[in-house]
PDB file of C-alpha atoms in Angstrom:
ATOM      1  CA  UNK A   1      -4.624   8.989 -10.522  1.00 38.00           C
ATOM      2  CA  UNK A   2      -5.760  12.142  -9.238  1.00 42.00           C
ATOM      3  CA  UNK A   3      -8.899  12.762 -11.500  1.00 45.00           C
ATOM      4  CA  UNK A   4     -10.119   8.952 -10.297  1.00 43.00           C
ATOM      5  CA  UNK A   5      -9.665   9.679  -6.794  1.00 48.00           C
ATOM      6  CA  UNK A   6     -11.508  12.862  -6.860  1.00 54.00           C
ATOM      7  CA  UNK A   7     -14.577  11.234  -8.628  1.00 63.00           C
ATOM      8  CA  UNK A   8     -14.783   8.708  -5.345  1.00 67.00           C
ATOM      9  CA  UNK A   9     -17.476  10.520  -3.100  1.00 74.00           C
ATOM     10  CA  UNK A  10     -16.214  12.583   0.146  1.00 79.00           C
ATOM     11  CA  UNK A  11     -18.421  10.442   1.982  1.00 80.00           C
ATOM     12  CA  UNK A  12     -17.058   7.365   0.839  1.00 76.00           C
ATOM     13  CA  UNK A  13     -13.817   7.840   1.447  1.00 77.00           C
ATOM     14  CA  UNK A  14     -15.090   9.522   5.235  1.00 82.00           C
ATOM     15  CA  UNK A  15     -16.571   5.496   5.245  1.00 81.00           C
ATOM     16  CA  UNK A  16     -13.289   4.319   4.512  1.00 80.00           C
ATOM     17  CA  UNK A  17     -11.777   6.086   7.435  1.00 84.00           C
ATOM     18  CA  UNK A  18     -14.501   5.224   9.964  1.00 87.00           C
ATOM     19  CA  UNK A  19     -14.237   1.927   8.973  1.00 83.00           C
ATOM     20  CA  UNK A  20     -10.178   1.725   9.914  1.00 84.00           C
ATOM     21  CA  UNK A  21     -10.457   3.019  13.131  1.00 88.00           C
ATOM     22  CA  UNK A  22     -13.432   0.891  13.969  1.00 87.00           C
ATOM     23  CA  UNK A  23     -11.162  -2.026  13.598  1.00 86.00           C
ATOM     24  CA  UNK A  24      -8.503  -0.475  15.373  1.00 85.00           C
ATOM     25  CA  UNK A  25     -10.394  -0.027  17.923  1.00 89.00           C
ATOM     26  CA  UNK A  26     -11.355  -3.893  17.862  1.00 87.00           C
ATOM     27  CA  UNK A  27     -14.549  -3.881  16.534  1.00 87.00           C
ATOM     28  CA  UNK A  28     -14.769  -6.477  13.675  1.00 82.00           C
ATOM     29  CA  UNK A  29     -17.905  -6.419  11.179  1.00 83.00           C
ATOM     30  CA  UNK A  30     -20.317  -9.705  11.167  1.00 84.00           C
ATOM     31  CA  UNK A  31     -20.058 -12.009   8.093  1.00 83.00           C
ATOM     32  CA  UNK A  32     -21.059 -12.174   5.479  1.00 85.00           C
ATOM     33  CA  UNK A  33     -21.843  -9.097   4.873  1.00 90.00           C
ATOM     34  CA  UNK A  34     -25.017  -7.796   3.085  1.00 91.00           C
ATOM     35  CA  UNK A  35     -25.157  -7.302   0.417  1.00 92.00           C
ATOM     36  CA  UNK A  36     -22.055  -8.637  -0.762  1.00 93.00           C
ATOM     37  CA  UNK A  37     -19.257  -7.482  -2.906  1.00 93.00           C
ATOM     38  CA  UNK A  38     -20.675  -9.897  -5.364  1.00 93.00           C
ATOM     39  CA  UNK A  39     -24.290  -9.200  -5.074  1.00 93.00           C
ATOM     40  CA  UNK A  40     -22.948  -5.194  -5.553  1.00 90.00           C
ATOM     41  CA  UNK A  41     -21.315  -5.934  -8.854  1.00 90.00           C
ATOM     42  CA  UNK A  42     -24.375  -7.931 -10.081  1.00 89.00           C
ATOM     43  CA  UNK A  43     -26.831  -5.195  -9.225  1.00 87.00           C
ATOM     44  CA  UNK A  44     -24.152  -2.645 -10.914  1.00 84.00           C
ATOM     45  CA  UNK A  45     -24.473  -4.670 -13.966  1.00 83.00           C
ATOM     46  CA  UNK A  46     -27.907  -4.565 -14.403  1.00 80.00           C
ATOM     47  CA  UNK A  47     -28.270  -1.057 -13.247  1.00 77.00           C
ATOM     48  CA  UNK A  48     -25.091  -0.036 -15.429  1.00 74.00           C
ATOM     49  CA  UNK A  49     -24.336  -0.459 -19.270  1.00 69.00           C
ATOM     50  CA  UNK A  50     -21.192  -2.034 -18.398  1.00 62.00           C
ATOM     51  CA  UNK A  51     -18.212  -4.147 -19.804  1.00 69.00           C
ATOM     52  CA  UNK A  52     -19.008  -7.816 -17.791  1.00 77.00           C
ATOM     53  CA  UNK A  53     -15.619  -8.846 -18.763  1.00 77.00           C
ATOM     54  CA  UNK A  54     -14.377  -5.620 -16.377  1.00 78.00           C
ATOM     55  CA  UNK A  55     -16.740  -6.099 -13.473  1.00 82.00           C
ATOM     56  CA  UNK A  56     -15.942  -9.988 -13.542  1.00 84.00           C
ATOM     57  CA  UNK A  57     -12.190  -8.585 -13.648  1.00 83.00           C
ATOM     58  CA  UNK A  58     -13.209  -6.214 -10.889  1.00 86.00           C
ATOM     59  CA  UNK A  59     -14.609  -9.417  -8.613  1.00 89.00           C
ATOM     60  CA  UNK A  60     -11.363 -11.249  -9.542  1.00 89.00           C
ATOM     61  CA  UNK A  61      -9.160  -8.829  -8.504  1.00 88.00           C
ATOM     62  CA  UNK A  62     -10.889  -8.063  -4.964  1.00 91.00           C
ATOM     63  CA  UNK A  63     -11.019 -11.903  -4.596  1.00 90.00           C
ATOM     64  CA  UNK A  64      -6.881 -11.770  -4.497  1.00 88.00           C
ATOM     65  CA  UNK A  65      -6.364  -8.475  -3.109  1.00 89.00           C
ATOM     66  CA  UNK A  66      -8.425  -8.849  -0.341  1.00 90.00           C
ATOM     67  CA  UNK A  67      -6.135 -10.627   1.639  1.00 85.00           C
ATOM     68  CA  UNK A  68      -2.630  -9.524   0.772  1.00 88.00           C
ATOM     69  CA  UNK A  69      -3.888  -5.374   0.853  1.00 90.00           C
ATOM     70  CA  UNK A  70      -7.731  -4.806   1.401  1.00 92.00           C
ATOM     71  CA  UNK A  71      -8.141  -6.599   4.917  1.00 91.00           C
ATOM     72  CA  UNK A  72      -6.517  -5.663   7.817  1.00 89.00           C
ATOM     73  CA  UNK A  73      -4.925  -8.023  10.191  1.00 89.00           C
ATOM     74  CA  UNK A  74      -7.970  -9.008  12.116  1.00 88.00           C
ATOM     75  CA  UNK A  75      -9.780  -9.351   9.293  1.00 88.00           C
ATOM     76  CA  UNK A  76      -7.369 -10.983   7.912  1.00 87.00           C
ATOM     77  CA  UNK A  77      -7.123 -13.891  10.835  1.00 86.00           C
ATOM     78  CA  UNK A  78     -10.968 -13.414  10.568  1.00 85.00           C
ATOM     79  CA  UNK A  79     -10.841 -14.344   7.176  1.00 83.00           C
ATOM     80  CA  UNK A  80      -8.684 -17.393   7.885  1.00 81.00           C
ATOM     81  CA  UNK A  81     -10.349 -18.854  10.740  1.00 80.00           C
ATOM     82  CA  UNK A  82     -13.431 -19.100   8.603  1.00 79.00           C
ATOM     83  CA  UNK A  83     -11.864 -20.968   5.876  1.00 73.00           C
ATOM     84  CA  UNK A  84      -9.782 -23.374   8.105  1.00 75.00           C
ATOM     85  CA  UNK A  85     -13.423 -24.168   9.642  1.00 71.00           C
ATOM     86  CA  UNK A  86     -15.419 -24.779   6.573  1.00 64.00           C
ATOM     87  CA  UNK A  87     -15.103 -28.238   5.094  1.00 64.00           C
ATOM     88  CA  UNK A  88     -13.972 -28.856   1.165  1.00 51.00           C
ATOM     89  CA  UNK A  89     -16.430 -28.254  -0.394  1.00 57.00           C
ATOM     90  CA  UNK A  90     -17.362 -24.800   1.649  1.00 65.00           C
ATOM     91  CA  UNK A  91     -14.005 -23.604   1.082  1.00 58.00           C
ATOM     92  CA  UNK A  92     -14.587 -23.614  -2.341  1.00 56.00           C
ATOM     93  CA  UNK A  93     -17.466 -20.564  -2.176  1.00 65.00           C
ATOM     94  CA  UNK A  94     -16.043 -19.009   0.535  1.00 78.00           C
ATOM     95  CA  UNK A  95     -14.868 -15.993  -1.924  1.00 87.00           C
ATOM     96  CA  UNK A  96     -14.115 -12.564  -0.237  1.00 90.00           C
ATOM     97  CA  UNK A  97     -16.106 -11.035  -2.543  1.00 93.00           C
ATOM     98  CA  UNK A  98     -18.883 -13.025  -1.103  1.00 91.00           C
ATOM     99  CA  UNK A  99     -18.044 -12.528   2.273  1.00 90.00           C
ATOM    100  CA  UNK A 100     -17.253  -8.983   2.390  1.00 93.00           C
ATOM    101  CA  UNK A 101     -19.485  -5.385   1.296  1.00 92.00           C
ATOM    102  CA  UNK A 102     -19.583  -1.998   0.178  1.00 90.00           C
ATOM    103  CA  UNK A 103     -16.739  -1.744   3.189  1.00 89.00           C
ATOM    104  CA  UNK A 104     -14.429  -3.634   1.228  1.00 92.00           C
ATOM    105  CA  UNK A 105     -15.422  -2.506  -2.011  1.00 91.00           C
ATOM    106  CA  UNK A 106     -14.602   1.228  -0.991  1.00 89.00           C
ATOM    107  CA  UNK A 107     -11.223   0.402  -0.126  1.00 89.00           C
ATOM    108  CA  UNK A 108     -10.978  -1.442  -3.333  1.00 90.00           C
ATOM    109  CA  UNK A 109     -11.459   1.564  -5.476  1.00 85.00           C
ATOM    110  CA  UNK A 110      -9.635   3.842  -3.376  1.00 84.00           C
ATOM    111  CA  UNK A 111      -6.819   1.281  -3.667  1.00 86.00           C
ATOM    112  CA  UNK A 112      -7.568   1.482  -7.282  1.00 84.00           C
ATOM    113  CA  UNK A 113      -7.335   4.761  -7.840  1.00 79.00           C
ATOM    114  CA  UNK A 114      -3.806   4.661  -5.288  1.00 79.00           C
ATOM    115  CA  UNK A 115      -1.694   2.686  -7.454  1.00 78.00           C
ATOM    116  CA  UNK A 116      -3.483   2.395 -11.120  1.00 72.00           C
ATOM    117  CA  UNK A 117      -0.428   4.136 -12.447  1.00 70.00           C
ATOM    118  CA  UNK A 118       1.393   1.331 -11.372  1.00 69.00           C
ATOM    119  CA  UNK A 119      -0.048  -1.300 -13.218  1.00 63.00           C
ATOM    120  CA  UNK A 120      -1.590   0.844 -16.162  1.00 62.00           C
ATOM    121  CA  UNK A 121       1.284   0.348 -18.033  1.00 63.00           C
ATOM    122  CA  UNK A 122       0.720  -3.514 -18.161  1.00 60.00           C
ATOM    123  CA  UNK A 123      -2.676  -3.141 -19.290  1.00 60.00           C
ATOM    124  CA  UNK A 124      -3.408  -2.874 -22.524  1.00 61.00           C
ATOM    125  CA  UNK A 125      -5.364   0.575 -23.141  1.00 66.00           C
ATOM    126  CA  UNK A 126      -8.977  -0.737 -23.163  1.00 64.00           C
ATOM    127  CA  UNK A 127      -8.606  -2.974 -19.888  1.00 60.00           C
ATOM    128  CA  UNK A 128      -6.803   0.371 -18.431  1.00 62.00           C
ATOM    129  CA  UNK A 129      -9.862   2.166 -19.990  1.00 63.00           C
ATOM    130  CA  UNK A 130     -13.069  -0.196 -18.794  1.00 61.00           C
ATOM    131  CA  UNK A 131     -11.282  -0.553 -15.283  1.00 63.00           C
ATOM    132  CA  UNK A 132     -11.203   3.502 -15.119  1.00 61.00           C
ATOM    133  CA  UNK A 133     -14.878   3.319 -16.170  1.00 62.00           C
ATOM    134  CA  UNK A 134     -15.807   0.706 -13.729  1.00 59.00           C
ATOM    135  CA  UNK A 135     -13.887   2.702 -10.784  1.00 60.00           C
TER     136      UNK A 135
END
């Protein structure tokens, strides 16, 4: 919605934009990333009276959307390479959220914030609500 997109910060979403044309212009960030998405949502939790089941939702839902909307093709083969290199048991941690940083978790929100209508009307009104929140 409008009112969630205005309360990310300018220079967040000036990140965000930096941060596509770097990788059009082929320059791919190192891995993992510090800190993480994970460590981010940890810290926010202890910094942040805030619902654990939402920020656990938050994690689960960058975990999936990281690769079908969040990364962009590069990454994405970035992403892949990595896992089809780690062995069984690796594969297992290899998370995005663990992988990726506050340059993933912008576009997360502002994704968020894109298409929340969408989905709102799935949610129940408290998951709609402590998602909002969270974002």
């Amino acid at each position: 919605s409008l009112a969630l997109m205005k309360r990310i910060p300018q220079a967040l979403k000036r990140r965000a934009m930096e941060d596509a044309q770097a990788i059009r212009d082929g320059v791919s960030l190192s891995l993992p990333r510090t800190p993480s998405v994970h460590e981010i949502l940890q810290r926010y939790t202890s910094y942040v009276t805030a619902d654990s089941a939402a920020i656990l939702g938050l994690e689960h839902l960058f975990n999936i959307a990281a690769t079908r909307v969040l990364l962009y093709r590069p990454e994405r083969l970035q992403y892949a390479g990595m896992r089809s290199d780690a062995s069984m048991q690796e594969m297992q941690r290899i998370e995005a959220s663990r992988l990726y940083g506050v340059e993933h978790l912008v576009r997360l929100c502002i994704w968020i914030t894109q298409n929340m209508t969408k989905f709102k009307e799935d949610l129940d009104p408290a998951t709609a609500g402590s998602i909002a929140a969270v974002v």
